PDB file of C-alpha atoms and ligand atoms in Angstrom:
ATOM      1  CA  MET A   1     111.962 108.929  95.064  1.00  0.00           C
ATOM      2  CA  SER A   2     112.127 105.107  95.216  1.00  0.00           C
ATOM      3  CA  ILE A   3     111.820 102.363  97.640  1.00  0.00           C
ATOM      4  CA  THR A   4     114.525 102.384 100.158  1.00  0.00           C
ATOM      5  CA  ILE A   5     116.448  99.241 100.979  1.00  0.00           C
ATOM      6  CA  LYS A   6     117.377  99.096 104.567  1.00  0.00           C
ATOM      7  CA  THR A   7     120.881  98.020 105.719  1.00  0.00           C
ATOM      8  CA  ALA A   8     121.666  95.786 108.635  1.00  0.00           C
ATOM      9  CA  GLU A   9     122.132  98.872 110.736  1.00  0.00           C
ATOM     10  CA  ASP A  10     118.910 100.351 109.564  1.00  0.00           C
ATOM     11  CA  ILE A  11     117.146  97.016 110.283  1.00  0.00           C
ATOM     12  CA  ALA A  12     118.453  97.131 113.962  1.00  0.00           C
ATOM     13  CA  GLY A  13     117.018 100.655 114.286  1.00  0.00           C
ATOM     14  CA  MET A  14     113.690  99.589 112.888  1.00  0.00           C
ATOM     15  CA  ARG A  15     113.449  96.461 115.070  1.00  0.00           C
ATOM     16  CA  LEU A  16     113.622  98.742 118.124  1.00  0.00           C
ATOM     17  CA  ALA A  17     111.243 101.268 116.900  1.00  0.00           C
ATOM     18  CA  CYS A  18     108.779  98.499 115.940  1.00  0.00           C
ATOM     19  CA  ARG A  19     108.992  96.698 119.180  1.00  0.00           C
ATOM     20  CA  LEU A  20     108.473  99.924 121.147  1.00  0.00           C
ATOM     21  CA  ALA A  21     105.382 100.741 118.961  1.00  0.00           C
ATOM     22  CA  SER A  22     103.923  97.261 119.837  1.00  0.00           C
ATOM     23  CA  GLU A  23     104.798  97.777 123.555  1.00  0.00           C
ATOM     24  CA  VAL A  24     102.576 100.981 123.573  1.00  0.00           C
ATOM     25  CA  LEU A  25      99.690  98.885 122.484  1.00  0.00           C
ATOM     26  CA  ASP A  26     100.659  96.334 125.264  1.00  0.00           C
ATOM     27  CA  TYR A  27     100.751  99.203 127.795  1.00  0.00           C
ATOM     28  CA  ILE A  28      97.204 100.489 126.970  1.00  0.00           C
ATOM     29  CA  ALA A  29      95.562  97.040 126.574  1.00  0.00           C
ATOM     30  CA  PRO A  30      94.561  96.399 130.147  1.00  0.00           C
ATOM     31  CA  HIS A  31      92.820  99.741 130.389  1.00  0.00           C
ATOM     32  CA  ILE A  32      90.636  99.306 127.345  1.00  0.00           C
ATOM     33  CA  LYS A  33      87.163  98.528 128.790  1.00  0.00           C
ATOM     34  CA  PRO A  34      83.839  99.932 129.190  1.00  0.00           C
ATOM     35  CA  GLY A  35      83.811 103.561 130.481  1.00  0.00           C
ATOM     36  CA  ILE A  36      87.265 104.504 129.262  1.00  0.00           C
ATOM     37  CA  THR A  37      87.375 107.411 126.737  1.00  0.00           C
ATOM     38  CA  THR A  38      89.594 107.430 123.736  1.00  0.00           C
ATOM     39  CA  LYS A  39      91.290 110.661 125.102  1.00  0.00           C
ATOM     40  CA  GLU A  40      92.300 108.557 128.071  1.00  0.00           C
ATOM     41  CA  ILE A  41      93.646 105.859 125.713  1.00  0.00           C
ATOM     42  CA  ASP A  42      95.618 108.719 123.990  1.00  0.00           C
ATOM     43  CA  ARG A  43      96.939 109.941 127.420  1.00  0.00           C
ATOM     44  CA  LEU A  44      98.096 106.441 128.392  1.00  0.00           C
ATOM     45  CA  GLY A  45      99.881 106.058 124.961  1.00  0.00           C
ATOM     46  CA  ALA A  46     101.620 109.398 125.365  1.00  0.00           C
ATOM     47  CA  GLU A  47     102.590 108.353 128.969  1.00  0.00           C
ATOM     48  CA  CYS A  48     104.083 105.172 127.725  1.00  0.00           C
ATOM     49  CA  MET A  49     106.076 106.836 124.788  1.00  0.00           C
ATOM     50  CA  ALA A  50     107.379 109.283 127.452  1.00  0.00           C
ATOM     51  CA  GLN A  51     108.681 106.434 129.587  1.00  0.00           C
ATOM     52  CA  GLN A  52     110.335 104.864 126.511  1.00  0.00           C
ATOM     53  CA  GLY A  53     111.814 107.961 125.294  1.00  0.00           C
ATOM     54  CA  THR A  54     109.992 107.736 122.067  1.00  0.00           C
ATOM     55  CA  ILE A  55     107.897 110.509 120.418  1.00  0.00           C
ATOM     56  CA  SER A  56     104.531 110.074 118.725  1.00  0.00           C
ATOM     57  CA  ALA A  57     104.746 110.292 114.840  1.00  0.00           C
ATOM     58  CA  THR A  58     101.112 111.548 114.687  1.00  0.00           C
ATOM     59  CA  VAL A  59     101.050 114.605 116.911  1.00  0.00           C
ATOM     60  CA  GLY A  60     101.167 117.571 114.686  1.00  0.00           C
ATOM     61  CA  TYR A  61     101.451 115.241 111.549  1.00  0.00           C
ATOM     62  CA  GLN A  62     100.256 117.402 108.616  1.00  0.00           C
ATOM     63  CA  PRO A  63     100.343 115.921 105.114  1.00  0.00           C
ATOM     64  CA  PRO A  64      99.442 118.389 102.398  1.00  0.00           C
ATOM     65  CA  GLY A  65      95.774 119.435 102.542  1.00  0.00           C
ATOM     66  CA  TYR A  66      95.243 118.210 106.025  1.00  0.00           C
ATOM     67  CA  PRO A  67      95.188 120.061 109.448  1.00  0.00           C
ATOM     68  CA  PRO A  68      97.801 119.012 111.980  1.00  0.00           C
ATOM     69  CA  TYR A  69      96.688 115.684 113.637  1.00  0.00           C
ATOM     70  CA  PRO A  70      96.041 116.311 117.286  1.00  0.00           C
ATOM     71  CA  GLY A  71      96.446 112.880 118.961  1.00  0.00           C
ATOM     72  CA  ALA A  72      99.356 110.773 120.098  1.00  0.00           C
ATOM     73  CA  LEU A  73      97.646 107.948 118.482  1.00  0.00           C
ATOM     74  CA  CYS A  74      94.406 107.182 116.428  1.00  0.00           C
ATOM     75  CA  THR A  75      91.226 105.627 117.970  1.00  0.00           C
ATOM     76  CA  SER A  76      88.785 104.393 115.410  1.00  0.00           C
ATOM     77  CA  VAL A  77      85.453 103.133 116.911  1.00  0.00           C
ATOM     78  CA  ASN A  78      82.851 100.956 115.236  1.00  0.00           C
ATOM     79  CA  HIS A  79      82.092 102.583 111.819  1.00  0.00           C
ATOM     80  CA  VAL A  80      85.090 104.800 111.982  1.00  0.00           C
ATOM     81  CA  VAL A  81      87.451 103.296 109.327  1.00  0.00           C
ATOM     82  CA  CYS A  82      90.738 105.142 110.352  1.00  0.00           C
ATOM     83  CA  HIS A  83      92.239 108.466 111.730  1.00  0.00           C
ATOM     84  CA  GLY A  84      89.696 108.702 114.542  1.00  0.00           C
ATOM     85  CA  ILE A  85      90.713 111.639 116.852  1.00  0.00           C
ATOM     86  CA  PRO A  86      90.639 110.754 120.664  1.00  0.00           C
ATOM     87  CA  ASN A  87      87.711 112.370 122.370  1.00  0.00           C
ATOM     88  CA  ASP A  88      85.747 112.486 125.657  1.00  0.00           C
ATOM     89  CA  LYS A  89      83.089 109.958 124.697  1.00  0.00           C
ATOM     90  CA  PRO A  90      83.310 106.813 126.957  1.00  0.00           C
ATOM     91  CA  LEU A  91      83.545 103.451 125.180  1.00  0.00           C
ATOM     92  CA  LYS A  92      80.612 101.177 125.810  1.00  0.00           C
ATOM     93  CA  LYS A  93      80.082  97.434 125.979  1.00  0.00           C
ATOM     94  CA  GLY A  94      79.783  96.083 122.378  1.00  0.00           C
ATOM     95  CA  ASP A  95      82.005  98.699 120.841  1.00  0.00           C
ATOM     96  CA  ILE A  96      85.055  97.821 118.737  1.00  0.00           C
ATOM     97  CA  VAL A  97      88.021 100.177 118.527  1.00  0.00           C
ATOM     98  CA  ASN A  98      91.202 100.220 116.463  1.00  0.00           C
ATOM     99  CA  VAL A  99      94.218 101.794 118.235  1.00  0.00           C
ATOM    100  CA  ASP A 100      96.966 102.843 115.879  1.00  0.00           C
ATOM    101  CA  VAL A 101     100.358 103.837 117.250  1.00  0.00           C
ATOM    102  CA  THR A 102     103.294 105.170 115.391  1.00  0.00           C
ATOM    103  CA  VAL A 103     106.458 106.067 117.489  1.00  0.00           C
ATOM    104  CA  ILE A 104     109.827 107.679 116.425  1.00  0.00           C
ATOM    105  CA  THR A 105     112.888 106.450 118.323  1.00  0.00           C
ATOM    106  CA  LYS A 106     115.816 108.850 119.363  1.00  0.00           C
ATOM    107  CA  ASP A 107     117.688 107.674 116.220  1.00  0.00           C
ATOM    108  CA  GLY A 108     114.733 108.765 114.121  1.00  0.00           C
ATOM    109  CA  TRP A 109     113.187 105.302 113.066  1.00  0.00           C
ATOM    110  CA  TYR A 110     109.446 104.857 112.864  1.00  0.00           C
ATOM    111  CA  GLY A 111     107.464 101.907 114.011  1.00  0.00           C
ATOM    112  CA  ASP A 112     103.778 101.686 113.054  1.00  0.00           C
ATOM    113  CA  ASN A 113     101.133  99.275 114.116  1.00  0.00           C
ATOM    114  CA  SER A 114      97.521  98.886 115.177  1.00  0.00           C
ATOM    115  CA  ARG A 115      95.160  96.411 116.910  1.00  0.00           C
ATOM    116  CA  MET A 116      91.563  95.978 117.457  1.00  0.00           C
ATOM    117  CA  TYR A 117      90.049  95.834 120.948  1.00  0.00           C
ATOM    118  CA  LEU A 118      86.692  94.552 121.723  1.00  0.00           C
ATOM    119  CA  ILE A 119      84.884  96.341 124.536  1.00  0.00           C
ATOM    120  CA  GLY A 120      83.029  93.915 126.831  1.00  0.00           C
ATOM    121  CA  GLU A 121      80.774  91.430 125.193  1.00  0.00           C
ATOM    122  CA  CYS A 122      80.470  92.140 121.443  1.00  0.00           C
ATOM    123  CA  SER A 123      78.174  90.908 118.784  1.00  0.00           C
ATOM    124  CA  ILE A 124      79.136  87.843 116.866  1.00  0.00           C
ATOM    125  CA  ALA A 125      79.333  90.075 113.728  1.00  0.00           C
ATOM    126  CA  ALA A 126      81.769  92.472 115.378  1.00  0.00           C
ATOM    127  CA  LYS A 127      83.949  89.672 116.689  1.00  0.00           C
ATOM    128  CA  ARG A 128      83.897  87.853 113.302  1.00  0.00           C
ATOM    129  CA  LEU A 129      84.872  91.196 111.474  1.00  0.00           C
ATOM    130  CA  SER A 130      87.759  91.783 113.805  1.00  0.00           C
ATOM    131  CA  ALA A 131      88.982  88.168 113.747  1.00  0.00           C
ATOM    132  CA  LEU A 132      88.701  87.863 109.961  1.00  0.00           C
ATOM    133  CA  THR A 133      90.469  91.291 109.389  1.00  0.00           C
ATOM    134  CA  TYR A 134      93.391  89.795 111.522  1.00  0.00           C
ATOM    135  CA  ASP A 135      93.551  86.767 109.407  1.00  0.00           C
ATOM    136  CA  ALA A 136      93.419  88.891 106.235  1.00  0.00           C
ATOM    137  CA  MET A 137      96.350  90.914 107.446  1.00  0.00           C
ATOM    138  CA  TRP A 138      98.359  87.714 108.162  1.00  0.00           C
ATOM    139  CA  LEU A 139      97.337  86.177 104.768  1.00  0.00           C
ATOM    140  CA  GLY A 140      98.918  89.372 103.268  1.00  0.00           C
ATOM    141  CA  ILE A 141     102.038  89.002 105.366  1.00  0.00           C
ATOM    142  CA  GLN A 142     102.497  85.260 104.276  1.00  0.00           C
ATOM    143  CA  GLN A 143     102.888  86.597 100.686  1.00  0.00           C
ATOM    144  CA  VAL A 144     105.995  88.517 101.526  1.00  0.00           C
ATOM    145  CA  ARG A 145     109.264  87.094 100.178  1.00  0.00           C
ATOM    146  CA  PRO A 146     111.811  88.173  97.590  1.00  0.00           C
ATOM    147  CA  GLY A 147     110.434  87.807  94.065  1.00  0.00           C
ATOM    148  CA  ALA A 148     106.815  88.154  95.168  1.00  0.00           C
ATOM    149  CA  HIS A 149     104.910  91.193  94.022  1.00  0.00           C
ATOM    150  CA  LEU A 150     103.067  93.871  95.962  1.00  0.00           C
ATOM    151  CA  GLY A 151      99.836  92.723  94.010  1.00  0.00           C
ATOM    152  CA  ASP A 152     100.205  89.186  95.628  1.00  0.00           C
ATOM    153  CA  ILE A 153      99.617  90.823  99.108  1.00  0.00           C
ATOM    154  CA  GLY A 154      96.616  92.929  97.861  1.00  0.00           C
ATOM    155  CA  HIS A 155      95.203  89.879  96.086  1.00  0.00           C
ATOM    156  CA  ALA A 156      95.471  87.657  99.081  1.00  0.00           C
ATOM    157  CA  ILE A 157      93.672  90.216 101.427  1.00  0.00           C
ATOM    158  CA  GLN A 158      90.908  90.970  98.873  1.00  0.00           C
ATOM    159  CA  LYS A 159      90.122  87.499  97.955  1.00  0.00           C
ATOM    160  CA  PHE A 160      89.676  86.439 101.570  1.00  0.00           C
ATOM    161  CA  ALA A 161      87.812  89.539 102.688  1.00  0.00           C
ATOM    162  CA  GLU A 162      85.362  89.508  99.813  1.00  0.00           C
ATOM    163  CA  GLY A 163      85.048  85.717 100.035  1.00  0.00           C
ATOM    164  CA  HIS A 164      83.662  86.217 103.540  1.00  0.00           C
ATOM    165  CA  GLY A 165      81.197  88.903 102.291  1.00  0.00           C
ATOM    166  CA  PHE A 166      83.294  91.822 103.412  1.00  0.00           C
ATOM    167  CA  SER A 167      84.753  94.761 101.438  1.00  0.00           C
ATOM    168  CA  VAL A 168      88.175  96.270 101.272  1.00  0.00           C
ATOM    169  CA  VAL A 169      88.702 100.049 101.668  1.00  0.00           C
ATOM    170  CA  ARG A 170      90.697 101.254  98.600  1.00  0.00           C
ATOM    171  CA  GLU A 171      91.432 104.894  99.486  1.00  0.00           C
ATOM    172  CA  PHE A 172      94.071 104.093 102.228  1.00  0.00           C
ATOM    173  CA  CYS A 173      96.881 101.629 101.984  1.00  0.00           C
ATOM    174  CA  GLY A 174      99.957 100.212 103.647  1.00  0.00           C
ATOM    175  CA  HIS A 175     103.253 102.285 103.118  1.00  0.00           C
ATOM    176  CA  GLY A 176     106.956 101.945 103.092  1.00  0.00           C
ATOM    177  CA  ILE A 177     108.407 103.139 106.365  1.00  0.00           C
ATOM    178  CA  GLY A 178     111.816 104.008 107.843  1.00  0.00           C
ATOM    179  CA  LYS A 179     113.142 107.328 108.838  1.00  0.00           C
ATOM    180  CA  VAL A 180     110.090 108.781 106.924  1.00  0.00           C
ATOM    181  CA  PHE A 181     106.558 107.881 108.256  1.00  0.00           C
ATOM    182  CA  HIS A 182     105.020 107.328 104.763  1.00  0.00           C
ATOM    183  CA  GLU A 183     107.403 106.473 102.044  1.00  0.00           C
ATOM    184  CA  GLU A 184     107.317 104.384  98.810  1.00  0.00           C
ATOM    185  CA  PRO A 185     105.884 101.874  98.061  1.00  0.00           C
ATOM    186  CA  GLN A 186     101.974 102.058  98.471  1.00  0.00           C
ATOM    187  CA  VAL A 187     100.788  98.668  99.633  1.00  0.00           C
ATOM    188  CA  LEU A 188      97.244  98.252  98.369  1.00  0.00           C
ATOM    189  CA  HIS A 189      94.987  95.796 100.045  1.00  0.00           C
ATOM    190  CA  TYR A 190      93.349  94.630  96.878  1.00  0.00           C
ATOM    191  CA  GLY A 191      94.843  93.683  93.503  1.00  0.00           C
ATOM    192  CA  ARG A 192      95.989  91.126  91.126  1.00  0.00           C
ATOM    193  CA  PRO A 193      98.776  88.480  91.566  1.00  0.00           C
ATOM    194  CA  GLY A 194     102.012  89.197  89.929  1.00  0.00           C
ATOM    195  CA  THR A 195     101.407  92.913  89.464  1.00  0.00           C
ATOM    196  CA  LEU A 196     103.206  95.964  90.790  1.00  0.00           C
ATOM    197  CA  GLU A 197     106.559  96.222  92.390  1.00  0.00           C
ATOM    198  CA  GLU A 198     108.705  93.051  92.881  1.00  0.00           C
ATOM    199  CA  LEU A 199     109.792  92.647  96.628  1.00  0.00           C
ATOM    200  CA  ARG A 200     113.542  92.676  97.427  1.00  0.00           C
ATOM    201  CA  PRO A 201     115.300  91.872 100.681  1.00  0.00           C
ATOM    202  CA  GLY A 202     115.658  94.948 102.955  1.00  0.00           C
ATOM    203  CA  MET A 203     112.340  96.649 101.886  1.00  0.00           C
ATOM    204  CA  VAL A 204     110.223  97.564 104.953  1.00  0.00           C
ATOM    205  CA  PHE A 205     106.562  98.405 104.681  1.00  0.00           C
ATOM    206  CA  THR A 206     103.214  98.115 106.630  1.00  0.00           C
ATOM    207  CA  ILE A 207     100.312  95.842 105.837  1.00  0.00           C
ATOM    208  CA  GLU A 208      97.107  97.390 107.401  1.00  0.00           C
ATOM    209  CA  PRO A 209      93.872  96.324 105.748  1.00  0.00           C
ATOM    210  CA  MET A 210      90.754  98.239 106.479  1.00  0.00           C
ATOM    211  CA  ILE A 211      87.780  95.902 105.987  1.00  0.00           C
ATOM    212  CA  ASN A 212      84.067  96.856 106.077  1.00  0.00           C
ATOM    213  CA  ALA A 213      81.302  94.690 107.095  1.00  0.00           C
ATOM    214  CA  GLY A 214      79.136  96.380 104.457  1.00  0.00           C
ATOM    215  CA  ARG A 215      80.069  98.266 101.395  1.00  0.00           C
ATOM    216  CA  ARG A 216      83.599  99.576 100.728  1.00  0.00           C
ATOM    217  CA  GLU A 217      82.764 103.233 100.192  1.00  0.00           C
ATOM    218  CA  ILE A 218      83.839 105.772 102.878  1.00  0.00           C
ATOM    219  CA  LYS A 219      83.410 109.372 103.556  1.00  0.00           C
ATOM    220  CA  GLU A 220      84.895 112.121 105.723  1.00  0.00           C
ATOM    221  CA  PHE A 221      83.114 112.513 109.080  1.00  0.00           C
ATOM    222  CA  GLY A 222      82.291 116.140 110.223  1.00  0.00           C
ATOM    223  CA  ASN A 223      84.785 118.686 109.644  1.00  0.00           C
ATOM    224  CA  ASP A 224      87.814 117.686 111.625  1.00  0.00           C
ATOM    225  CA  GLY A 225      89.711 116.903 108.550  1.00  0.00           C
ATOM    226  CA  TRP A 226      90.798 113.518 109.595  1.00  0.00           C
ATOM    227  CA  THR A 227      88.032 111.149 110.719  1.00  0.00           C
ATOM    228  CA  ILE A 228      86.960 108.611 107.986  1.00  0.00           C
ATOM    229  CA  VAL A 229      83.753 106.592 108.379  1.00  0.00           C
ATOM    230  CA  THR A 230      81.994 103.975 106.242  1.00  0.00           C
ATOM    231  CA  LYS A 231      79.265 105.621 103.996  1.00  0.00           C
ATOM    232  CA  ASP A 232      76.738 102.955 104.935  1.00  0.00           C
ATOM    233  CA  HIS A 233      77.645 103.143 108.636  1.00  0.00           C
ATOM    234  CA  SER A 234      78.655  99.496 108.711  1.00  0.00           C
ATOM    235  CA  LEU A 235      81.296  98.396 111.034  1.00  0.00           C
ATOM    236  CA  SER A 236      85.053  98.558 109.915  1.00  0.00           C
ATOM    237  CA  ALA A 237      88.097  96.813 111.286  1.00  0.00           C
ATOM    238  CA  GLN A 238      91.860  97.320 110.851  1.00  0.00           C
ATOM    239  CA  TRP A 239      95.072  95.629 111.989  1.00  0.00           C
ATOM    240  CA  GLU A 240      98.507  96.767 111.237  1.00  0.00           C
ATOM    241  CA  HIS A 241     102.067  95.321 111.239  1.00  0.00           C
ATOM    242  CA  THR A 242     105.316  96.653 109.941  1.00  0.00           C
ATOM    243  CA  VAL A 243     107.046  93.943 107.847  1.00  0.00           C
ATOM    244  CA  LEU A 244     110.687  93.448 106.549  1.00  0.00           C
ATOM    245  CA  VAL A 245     111.334  91.517 103.415  1.00  0.00           C
ATOM    246  CA  THR A 246     114.124  89.073 104.420  1.00  0.00           C
ATOM    247  CA  GLU A 247     116.417  86.924 102.088  1.00  0.00           C
ATOM    248  CA  THR A 248     114.005  84.030 102.503  1.00  0.00           C
ATOM    249  CA  GLY A 249     110.586  85.596 103.246  1.00  0.00           C
ATOM    250  CA  TYR A 250     109.315  88.000 105.937  1.00  0.00           C
ATOM    251  CA  GLU A 251     110.111  89.285 109.436  1.00  0.00           C
ATOM    252  CA  VAL A 252     107.168  90.958 111.323  1.00  0.00           C
ATOM    253  CA  MET A 253     108.854  93.767 113.217  1.00  0.00           C
ATOM    254  CA  THR A 254     106.047  95.111 115.411  1.00  0.00           C
ATOM    255  CA  LEU A 255     105.924  92.339 117.826  1.00  0.00           C
ATOM    256  CA  SER A 256     106.116  92.263 121.721  1.00  0.00           C
ATOM    257  CA  ALA A 257     105.299  90.301 124.706  1.00  0.00           C
ATOM    258  CA  GLY A 258     101.509  91.235 124.438  1.00  0.00           C
ATOM    259  CA  SER A 259     101.113  90.708 120.812  1.00  0.00           C
ATOM    260  CA  PRO A 260      97.806  88.671 120.139  1.00  0.00           C
ATOM    261  CA  PRO A 261      98.320  84.970 119.205  1.00  0.00           C
ATOM    262  CA  LEU A 262      98.929  84.029 115.634  1.00  0.00           C
ATOM    263  CA  PRO A 263      96.122  82.705 113.522  1.00  0.00           C
ATOM    264  CA  ALA A 264      96.199  78.887 113.347  1.00  0.00           C
ATOM    265  CA  PHE A 265      97.480  78.910 109.742  1.00  0.00           C
ATOM    266  CA  VAL A 266     100.540  81.019 110.651  1.00  0.00           C
ATOM    267  CA  THR A 267     103.558  79.114 111.892  1.00  0.00           C
ATOM    268  CA  ALA A 268     106.163  81.728 112.215  1.00  0.00           C
ATOM    269  CA  THR A 269     106.585  85.445 112.792  1.00  0.00           C
ATOM    270  CA  ALA A 270     109.862  85.313 110.714  1.00  0.00           C
ATOM    271  CA  THR A 271     110.514  82.982 107.718  1.00  0.00           C
TER     272      THR A 271
HETATM  273  N1  MF3 B   1      99.360 105.311 111.711  1.00  0.00           N
HETATM  274  C1  MF3 B   1      98.607 105.513 110.477  1.00  0.00           C
HETATM  275  C2  MF3 B   1      99.090 104.581 109.415  1.00  0.00           C
HETATM  276  O1  MF3 B   1      99.039 103.479 109.759  1.00  0.00           O
HETATM  277  C3  MF3 B   1      98.679 106.984 110.045  1.00  0.00           C
HETATM  278  C4  MF3 B   1      97.998 108.008 110.974  1.00  0.00           C
HETATM  279  S1  MF3 B   1      98.207 109.567 110.548  1.00  0.00           S
HETATM  280  C5  MF3 B   1      97.434 110.316 111.603  1.00  0.00           C
HETATM  281  O2  MF3 B   1      99.614 105.000 108.428  1.00  0.00           O
HETATM  282  F1  MF3 B   1      97.815 111.630 111.525  1.00  0.00           F
HETATM  283  F2  MF3 B   1      96.153 110.247 111.478  1.00  0.00           F
HETATM  284  F3  MF3 B   1      97.666 110.053 112.781  1.00  0.00           F
HETATM  285 CO1   CO B   2     100.697 102.757 108.592  1.00  0.00          CO
HETATM  286 CO1   CO B   3      99.499 103.041 111.654  1.00  0.00          CO
END
């Protein structure tokens, strides 16, 4: 297999899937406050997808070696790095949670994105980790243009994150996406400039850095087969967008009315 190049028609399908994936996050946003459980967030996400006529890419998703994933979305709280399974524990003031939503449209296109939510008043450390992880994702996005390399994205993210005393999770990465959830290429969130695949117009992939406040090592949590936590129990944050390589630069596809404001150093969602 190799990296798929999306046609104009494919890109139209991806724009819709990605906007709808972002709108699921908009839909649940006002409900995310102290007392809500992650199961309830999952229910709201599924309700929104039903209204849209999309389906969740995660329910029943089962890569080799994994049990079927049970949720309509992923909810990763505090030291959970990724793939947190929605449960009945209420969120409390000071928690940070990543909600990761992937939808499939009627035409079979996948849109994948995630955001961080702060539950009530959070510590300065938690706010800083979330905000700087958001900036790191955008610094990666700003590398995207024809002729750049995947290593440029990883390098930008790693340099920024480590420069702020954080660490980058290595075991999970961004990914090509289209009519397949996880396709080539792998998009590492660390690396060296000028290395790895050269970007070409029509490539679509996610950029989804997982950044830890402490050490980068992770471990599996419990025996659900999915939940990943930081080994040192430090906080972890993640943001995710699906991005198209255009003739001149990038187009961020997972945007909607409720998308958070851009970092000050970003001037455009498409270049
Ligand atoms: N949405 C995640 C990603 O960004 C994948 C979640 S797989 C699941 O690639 F099964 F855990 F939901
Ligand atoms: Co993804
Ligand atoms: Co995702």
